Amino acid sequence: MSGQAIENLFAEDRKYPPSDDFTARANAKPGIHDEAEEDYLAWWHRQALERITWFKEPTEILDDSNPPFYKWFSDGELNISYNCLDRHLATNGHKVAYHWVGEPGDRRTITYQDLHDEVGRLANALAELG
C-alpha cells in the first residue's frame, strides 16, 4: 500500500449522475426534501396513501409515545403480498420479477405472475399446516 493510510483508500469523490431519461422517470422530484422538511408527518401520510393500497387507511401517522419503539401507521391494515404482487399483475404480470441461477445449467426466469402463483401455493400449504 506504499505507506497510504487506510482512511485515504476510503475517500471517494467521483460522481455518477443519472441519465436525463432516468431522472425524468424518477419518483423523487426536485423539492421533495423541502416538502418533507416542511411537515414530515403530513408528507409521510401522503406518501403512504398514494403508494400503498390499504385495507383500512391509517389515521395515526406516528406513535412516538414510547421511544425508541416508534410505530408508523399502527392503526392501518394492509396486505404486503397484495401490495408487492397482486395489484401489479394486470400491467406487469408478464414482466420478469427475477432470474434464478442455480447449479451450472440450472436457470429459471420468474415473472410476476409466476411469483404470485408460487406465493399462493406457499400460503395454501401454510394454511393447511394450521
JSON list of C-alpha atoms in Angstrom, two decimals:
[
{"chain": "A", "resi": 1, "resn": "MET", "atom": "CA", "xyz": [0.00, 0.00, 0.00]},
{"chain": "A", "resi": 2, "resn": "SER", "atom": "CA", "xyz": [3.08, 2.19, -0.16]},
{"chain": "A", "resi": 3, "resn": "GLY", "atom": "CA", "xyz": [2.53, 3.95, 3.16]},
{"chain": "A", "resi": 4, "resn": "GLN", "atom": "CA", "xyz": [-1.02, 5.20, 2.47]},
{"chain": "A", "resi": 5, "resn": "ALA", "atom": "CA", "xyz": [-3.32, 5.30, 5.46]},
{"chain": "A", "resi": 6, "resn": "ILE", "atom": "CA", "xyz": [-6.34, 3.02, 5.11]},
{"chain": "A", "resi": 7, "resn": "GLU", "atom": "CA", "xyz": [-8.62, 6.05, 5.58]},
{"chain": "A", "resi": 8, "resn": "ASN", "atom": "CA", "xyz": [-7.25, 7.53, 2.34]},
{"chain": "A", "resi": 9, "resn": "LEU", "atom": "CA", "xyz": [-8.37, 4.48, 0.43]},
{"chain": "A", "resi": 10, "resn": "PHE", "atom": "CA", "xyz": [-11.95, 5.05, 1.59]},
{"chain": "A", "resi": 11, "resn": "ALA", "atom": "CA", "xyz": [-12.11, 8.56, 0.15]},
{"chain": "A", "resi": 12, "resn": "GLU", "atom": "CA", "xyz": [-14.34, 8.70, -2.90]},
{"chain": "A", "resi": 13, "resn": "ASP", "atom": "CA", "xyz": [-15.33, 11.86, -4.70]},
{"chain": "A", "resi": 14, "resn": "ARG", "atom": "CA", "xyz": [-16.29, 10.60, -8.14]},
{"chain": "A", "resi": 15, "resn": "LYS", "atom": "CA", "xyz": [-19.88, 11.26, -9.17]},
{"chain": "A", "resi": 16, "resn": "TYR", "atom": "CA", "xyz": [-22.08, 9.23, -11.48]},
{"chain": "A", "resi": 17, "resn": "PRO", "atom": "CA", "xyz": [-25.12, 11.35, -12.32]},
{"chain": "A", "resi": 18, "resn": "PRO", "atom": "CA", "xyz": [-28.17, 9.53, -13.70]},
{"chain": "A", "resi": 19, "resn": "SER", "atom": "CA", "xyz": [-29.15, 9.93, -17.33]},
{"chain": "A", "resi": 20, "resn": "ASP", "atom": "CA", "xyz": [-31.75, 12.55, -18.27]},
{"chain": "A", "resi": 21, "resn": "ASP", "atom": "CA", "xyz": [-34.20, 9.77, -19.17]},
{"chain": "A", "resi": 22, "resn": "PHE", "atom": "CA", "xyz": [-33.78, 8.09, -15.79]},
{"chain": "A", "resi": 23, "resn": "THR", "atom": "CA", "xyz": [-34.15, 11.42, -14.00]},
{"chain": "A", "resi": 24, "resn": "ALA", "atom": "CA", "xyz": [-37.36, 12.20, -15.89]},
{"chain": "A", "resi": 25, "resn": "ARG", "atom": "CA", "xyz": [-38.90, 8.89, -14.75]},
{"chain": "A", "resi": 26, "resn": "ALA", "atom": "CA", "xyz": [-37.81, 9.19, -11.11]},
{"chain": "A", "resi": 27, "resn": "ASN", "atom": "CA", "xyz": [-40.37, 9.20, -8.32]},
{"chain": "A", "resi": 28, "resn": "ALA", "atom": "CA", "xyz": [-38.35, 11.72, -6.33]},
{"chain": "A", "resi": 29, "resn": "LYS", "atom": "CA", "xyz": [-38.72, 15.10, -7.98]},
{"chain": "A", "resi": 30, "resn": "PRO", "atom": "CA", "xyz": [-36.82, 18.30, -7.14]},
{"chain": "A", "resi": 31, "resn": "GLY", "atom": "CA", "xyz": [-38.15, 19.82, -3.96]},
{"chain": "A", "resi": 32, "resn": "ILE", "atom": "CA", "xyz": [-39.08, 16.53, -2.33]},
{"chain": "A", "resi": 33, "resn": "HIS", "atom": "CA", "xyz": [-36.79, 17.22, 0.62]},
{"chain": "A", "resi": 34, "resn": "ASP", "atom": "CA", "xyz": [-38.27, 20.67, 1.13]},
{"chain": "A", "resi": 35, "resn": "GLU", "atom": "CA", "xyz": [-41.80, 19.24, 1.19]},
{"chain": "A", "resi": 36, "resn": "ALA", "atom": "CA", "xyz": [-40.83, 16.58, 3.71]},
{"chain": "A", "resi": 37, "resn": "GLU", "atom": "CA", "xyz": [-38.97, 19.04, 5.90]},
{"chain": "A", "resi": 38, "resn": "GLU", "atom": "CA", "xyz": [-41.90, 21.46, 5.97]},
{"chain": "A", "resi": 39, "resn": "ASP", "atom": "CA", "xyz": [-44.28, 18.93, 7.59]},
{"chain": "A", "resi": 40, "resn": "TYR", "atom": "CA", "xyz": [-42.76, 15.48, 7.71]},
{"chain": "A", "resi": 41, "resn": "LEU", "atom": "CA", "xyz": [-45.80, 13.78, 9.26]},
{"chain": "A", "resi": 42, "resn": "ALA", "atom": "CA", "xyz": [-48.16, 15.07, 6.57]},
{"chain": "A", "resi": 43, "resn": "TRP", "atom": "CA", "xyz": [-45.59, 14.18, 3.92]},
{"chain": "A", "resi": 44, "resn": "TRP", "atom": "CA", "xyz": [-45.27, 10.57, 5.15]},
{"chain": "A", "resi": 45, "resn": "HIS", "atom": "CA", "xyz": [-49.05, 10.27, 5.43]},
{"chain": "A", "resi": 46, "resn": "ARG", "atom": "CA", "xyz": [-49.47, 11.41, 1.83]},
{"chain": "A", "resi": 47, "resn": "GLN", "atom": "CA", "xyz": [-46.75, 9.01, 0.66]},
{"chain": "A", "resi": 48, "resn": "ALA", "atom": "CA", "xyz": [-48.45, 6.11, 2.46]},
{"chain": "A", "resi": 49, "resn": "LEU", "atom": "CA", "xyz": [-51.85, 6.88, 0.96]},
{"chain": "A", "resi": 50, "resn": "GLU", "atom": "CA", "xyz": [-50.53, 7.43, -2.57]},
{"chain": "A", "resi": 51, "resn": "ARG", "atom": "CA", "xyz": [-48.11, 4.49, -2.75]},
{"chain": "A", "resi": 52, "resn": "ILE", "atom": "CA", "xyz": [-49.75, 1.75, -0.69]},
{"chain": "A", "resi": 53, "resn": "THR", "atom": "CA", "xyz": [-53.11, 0.05, -1.05]},
{"chain": "A", "resi": 54, "resn": "TRP", "atom": "CA", "xyz": [-54.66, -0.05, 2.41]},
{"chain": "A", "resi": 55, "resn": "PHE", "atom": "CA", "xyz": [-57.48, -2.34, 3.51]},
{"chain": "A", "resi": 56, "resn": "LYS", "atom": "CA", "xyz": [-58.00, 0.12, 6.39]},
{"chain": "A", "resi": 57, "resn": "GLU", "atom": "CA", "xyz": [-56.40, 3.53, 5.92]},
{"chain": "A", "resi": 58, "resn": "PRO", "atom": "CA", "xyz": [-54.32, 4.71, 8.86]},
{"chain": "A", "resi": 59, "resn": "THR", "atom": "CA", "xyz": [-55.46, 7.71, 10.85]},
{"chain": "A", "resi": 60, "resn": "GLU", "atom": "CA", "xyz": [-52.47, 7.77, 13.18]},
{"chain": "A", "resi": 61, "resn": "ILE", "atom": "CA", "xyz": [-49.27, 8.57, 11.33]},
{"chain": "A", "resi": 62, "resn": "LEU", "atom": "CA", "xyz": [-46.64, 8.22, 14.04]},
{"chain": "A", "resi": 63, "resn": "ASP", "atom": "CA", "xyz": [-46.91, 6.95, 17.59]},
{"chain": "A", "resi": 64, "resn": "ASP", "atom": "CA", "xyz": [-43.81, 8.27, 19.29]},
{"chain": "A", "resi": 65, "resn": "SER", "atom": "CA", "xyz": [-45.07, 7.74, 22.84]},
{"chain": "A", "resi": 66, "resn": "ASN", "atom": "CA", "xyz": [-42.53, 5.01, 23.67]},
{"chain": "A", "resi": 67, "resn": "PRO", "atom": "CA", "xyz": [-39.11, 5.92, 22.23]},
{"chain": "A", "resi": 68, "resn": "PRO", "atom": "CA", "xyz": [-37.16, 4.30, 20.74]},
{"chain": "A", "resi": 69, "resn": "PHE", "atom": "CA", "xyz": [-40.04, 1.97, 19.80]},
{"chain": "A", "resi": 70, "resn": "TYR", "atom": "CA", "xyz": [-41.79, 4.16, 17.27]},
{"chain": "A", "resi": 71, "resn": "LYS", "atom": "CA", "xyz": [-44.86, 2.89, 15.42]},
{"chain": "A", "resi": 72, "resn": "TRP", "atom": "CA", "xyz": [-45.77, 4.16, 11.98]},
{"chain": "A", "resi": 73, "resn": "PHE", "atom": "CA", "xyz": [-49.36, 3.85, 10.69]},
{"chain": "A", "resi": 74, "resn": "SER", "atom": "CA", "xyz": [-50.18, 1.49, 13.56]},
{"chain": "A", "resi": 75, "resn": "ASP", "atom": "CA", "xyz": [-53.96, 1.59, 13.10]},
{"chain": "A", "resi": 76, "resn": "GLY", "atom": "CA", "xyz": [-53.77, 0.91, 9.36]},
{"chain": "A", "resi": 77, "resn": "GLU", "atom": "CA", "xyz": [-54.23, -2.52, 7.81]},
{"chain": "A", "resi": 78, "resn": "LEU", "atom": "CA", "xyz": [-52.61, -3.75, 4.63]},
{"chain": "A", "resi": 79, "resn": "ASN", "atom": "CA", "xyz": [-51.63, -6.95, 2.89]},
{"chain": "A", "resi": 80, "resn": "ILE", "atom": "CA", "xyz": [-47.97, -6.80, 1.90]},
{"chain": "A", "resi": 81, "resn": "SER", "atom": "CA", "xyz": [-48.34, -9.58, -0.65]},
{"chain": "A", "resi": 82, "resn": "TYR", "atom": "CA", "xyz": [-51.17, -7.69, -2.32]},
{"chain": "A", "resi": 83, "resn": "ASN", "atom": "CA", "xyz": [-49.09, -4.51, -2.44]},
{"chain": "A", "resi": 84, "resn": "CYS", "atom": "CA", "xyz": [-46.00, -6.26, -3.79]},
{"chain": "A", "resi": 85, "resn": "LEU", "atom": "CA", "xyz": [-47.65, -8.59, -6.29]},
{"chain": "A", "resi": 86, "resn": "ASP", "atom": "CA", "xyz": [-51.41, -8.68, -6.81]},
{"chain": "A", "resi": 87, "resn": "ARG", "atom": "CA", "xyz": [-52.07, -5.04, -7.61]},
{"chain": "A", "resi": 88, "resn": "HIS", "atom": "CA", "xyz": [-49.40, -5.08, -10.33]},
{"chain": "A", "resi": 89, "resn": "LEU", "atom": "CA", "xyz": [-50.46, -8.23, -12.17]},
{"chain": "A", "resi": 90, "resn": "ALA", "atom": "CA", "xyz": [-52.76, -6.54, -14.68]},
{"chain": "A", "resi": 91, "resn": "THR", "atom": "CA", "xyz": [-49.95, -4.37, -16.04]},
{"chain": "A", "resi": 92, "resn": "ASN", "atom": "CA", "xyz": [-46.76, -6.21, -15.09]},
{"chain": "A", "resi": 93, "resn": "GLY", "atom": "CA", "xyz": [-47.73, -9.87, -14.69]},
{"chain": "A", "resi": 94, "resn": "HIS", "atom": "CA", "xyz": [-45.82, -10.85, -17.82]},
{"chain": "A", "resi": 95, "resn": "LYS", "atom": "CA", "xyz": [-42.64, -8.98, -16.83]},
{"chain": "A", "resi": 96, "resn": "VAL", "atom": "CA", "xyz": [-39.64, -10.66, -15.26]},
{"chain": "A", "resi": 97, "resn": "ALA", "atom": "CA", "xyz": [-39.56, -10.42, -11.46]},
{"chain": "A", "resi": 98, "resn": "TYR", "atom": "CA", "xyz": [-36.17, -12.12, -11.22]},
{"chain": "A", "resi": 99, "resn": "HIS", "atom": "CA", "xyz": [-33.81, -14.55, -12.89]},
{"chain": "A", "resi": 100, "resn": "TRP", "atom": "CA", "xyz": [-32.87, -17.53, -10.77]},
{"chain": "A", "resi": 101, "resn": "VAL", "atom": "CA", "xyz": [-29.50, -19.21, -11.39]},
{"chain": "A", "resi": 102, "resn": "GLY", "atom": "CA", "xyz": [-28.66, -22.42, -9.55]},
{"chain": "A", "resi": 103, "resn": "GLU", "atom": "CA", "xyz": [-26.15, -25.08, -10.44]},
{"chain": "A", "resi": 104, "resn": "PRO", "atom": "CA", "xyz": [-24.50, -24.78, -13.87]},
{"chain": "A", "resi": 105, "resn": "GLY", "atom": "CA", "xyz": [-27.20, -25.08, -16.49]},
{"chain": "A", "resi": 106, "resn": "ASP", "atom": "CA", "xyz": [-29.99, -24.72, -13.94]},
{"chain": "A", "resi": 107, "resn": "ARG", "atom": "CA", "xyz": [-31.74, -21.43, -14.66]},
{"chain": "A", "resi": 108, "resn": "ARG", "atom": "CA", "xyz": [-35.25, -20.13, -14.39]},
{"chain": "A", "resi": 109, "resn": "THR", "atom": "CA", "xyz": [-36.94, -16.86, -15.31]},
{"chain": "A", "resi": 110, "resn": "ILE", "atom": "CA", "xyz": [-39.76, -15.95, -12.93]},
{"chain": "A", "resi": 111, "resn": "THR", "atom": "CA", "xyz": [-42.43, -13.46, -14.00]},
{"chain": "A", "resi": 112, "resn": "TYR", "atom": "CA", "xyz": [-44.55, -11.54, -11.54]},
{"chain": "A", "resi": 113, "resn": "GLN", "atom": "CA", "xyz": [-47.45, -13.88, -12.40]},
{"chain": "A", "resi": 114, "resn": "ASP", "atom": "CA", "xyz": [-45.25, -16.93, -11.72]},
{"chain": "A", "resi": 115, "resn": "LEU", "atom": "CA", "xyz": [-44.18, -15.42, -8.41]},
{"chain": "A", "resi": 116, "resn": "HIS", "atom": "CA", "xyz": [-47.79, -14.65, -7.49]},
{"chain": "A", "resi": 117, "resn": "ASP", "atom": "CA", "xyz": [-48.79, -18.24, -8.24]},
{"chain": "A", "resi": 118, "resn": "GLU", "atom": "CA", "xyz": [-45.94, -19.65, -6.14]},
{"chain": "A", "resi": 119, "resn": "VAL", "atom": "CA", "xyz": [-46.70, -17.32, -3.23]},
{"chain": "A", "resi": 120, "resn": "GLY", "atom": "CA", "xyz": [-50.33, -18.52, -3.39]},
{"chain": "A", "resi": 121, "resn": "ARG", "atom": "CA", "xyz": [-49.23, -22.16, -3.29]},
{"chain": "A", "resi": 122, "resn": "LEU", "atom": "CA", "xyz": [-47.00, -21.48, -0.29]},
{"chain": "A", "resi": 123, "resn": "ALA", "atom": "CA", "xyz": [-49.81, -19.62, 1.51]},
{"chain": "A", "resi": 124, "resn": "ASN", "atom": "CA", "xyz": [-52.17, -22.55, 0.91]},
{"chain": "A", "resi": 125, "resn": "ALA", "atom": "CA", "xyz": [-49.58, -25.05, 2.17]},
{"chain": "A", "resi": 126, "resn": "LEU", "atom": "CA", "xyz": [-49.01, -22.99, 5.32]},
{"chain": "A", "resi": 127, "resn": "ALA", "atom": "CA", "xyz": [-52.77, -22.65, 5.88]},
{"chain": "A", "resi": 128, "resn": "GLU", "atom": "CA", "xyz": [-53.14, -26.44, 5.68]},
{"chain": "A", "resi": 129, "resn": "LEU", "atom": "CA", "xyz": [-50.49, -26.82, 8.37]},
{"chain": "A", "resi": 130, "resn": "GLY", "atom": "CA", "xyz": [-52.50, -24.53, 10.63]}
]
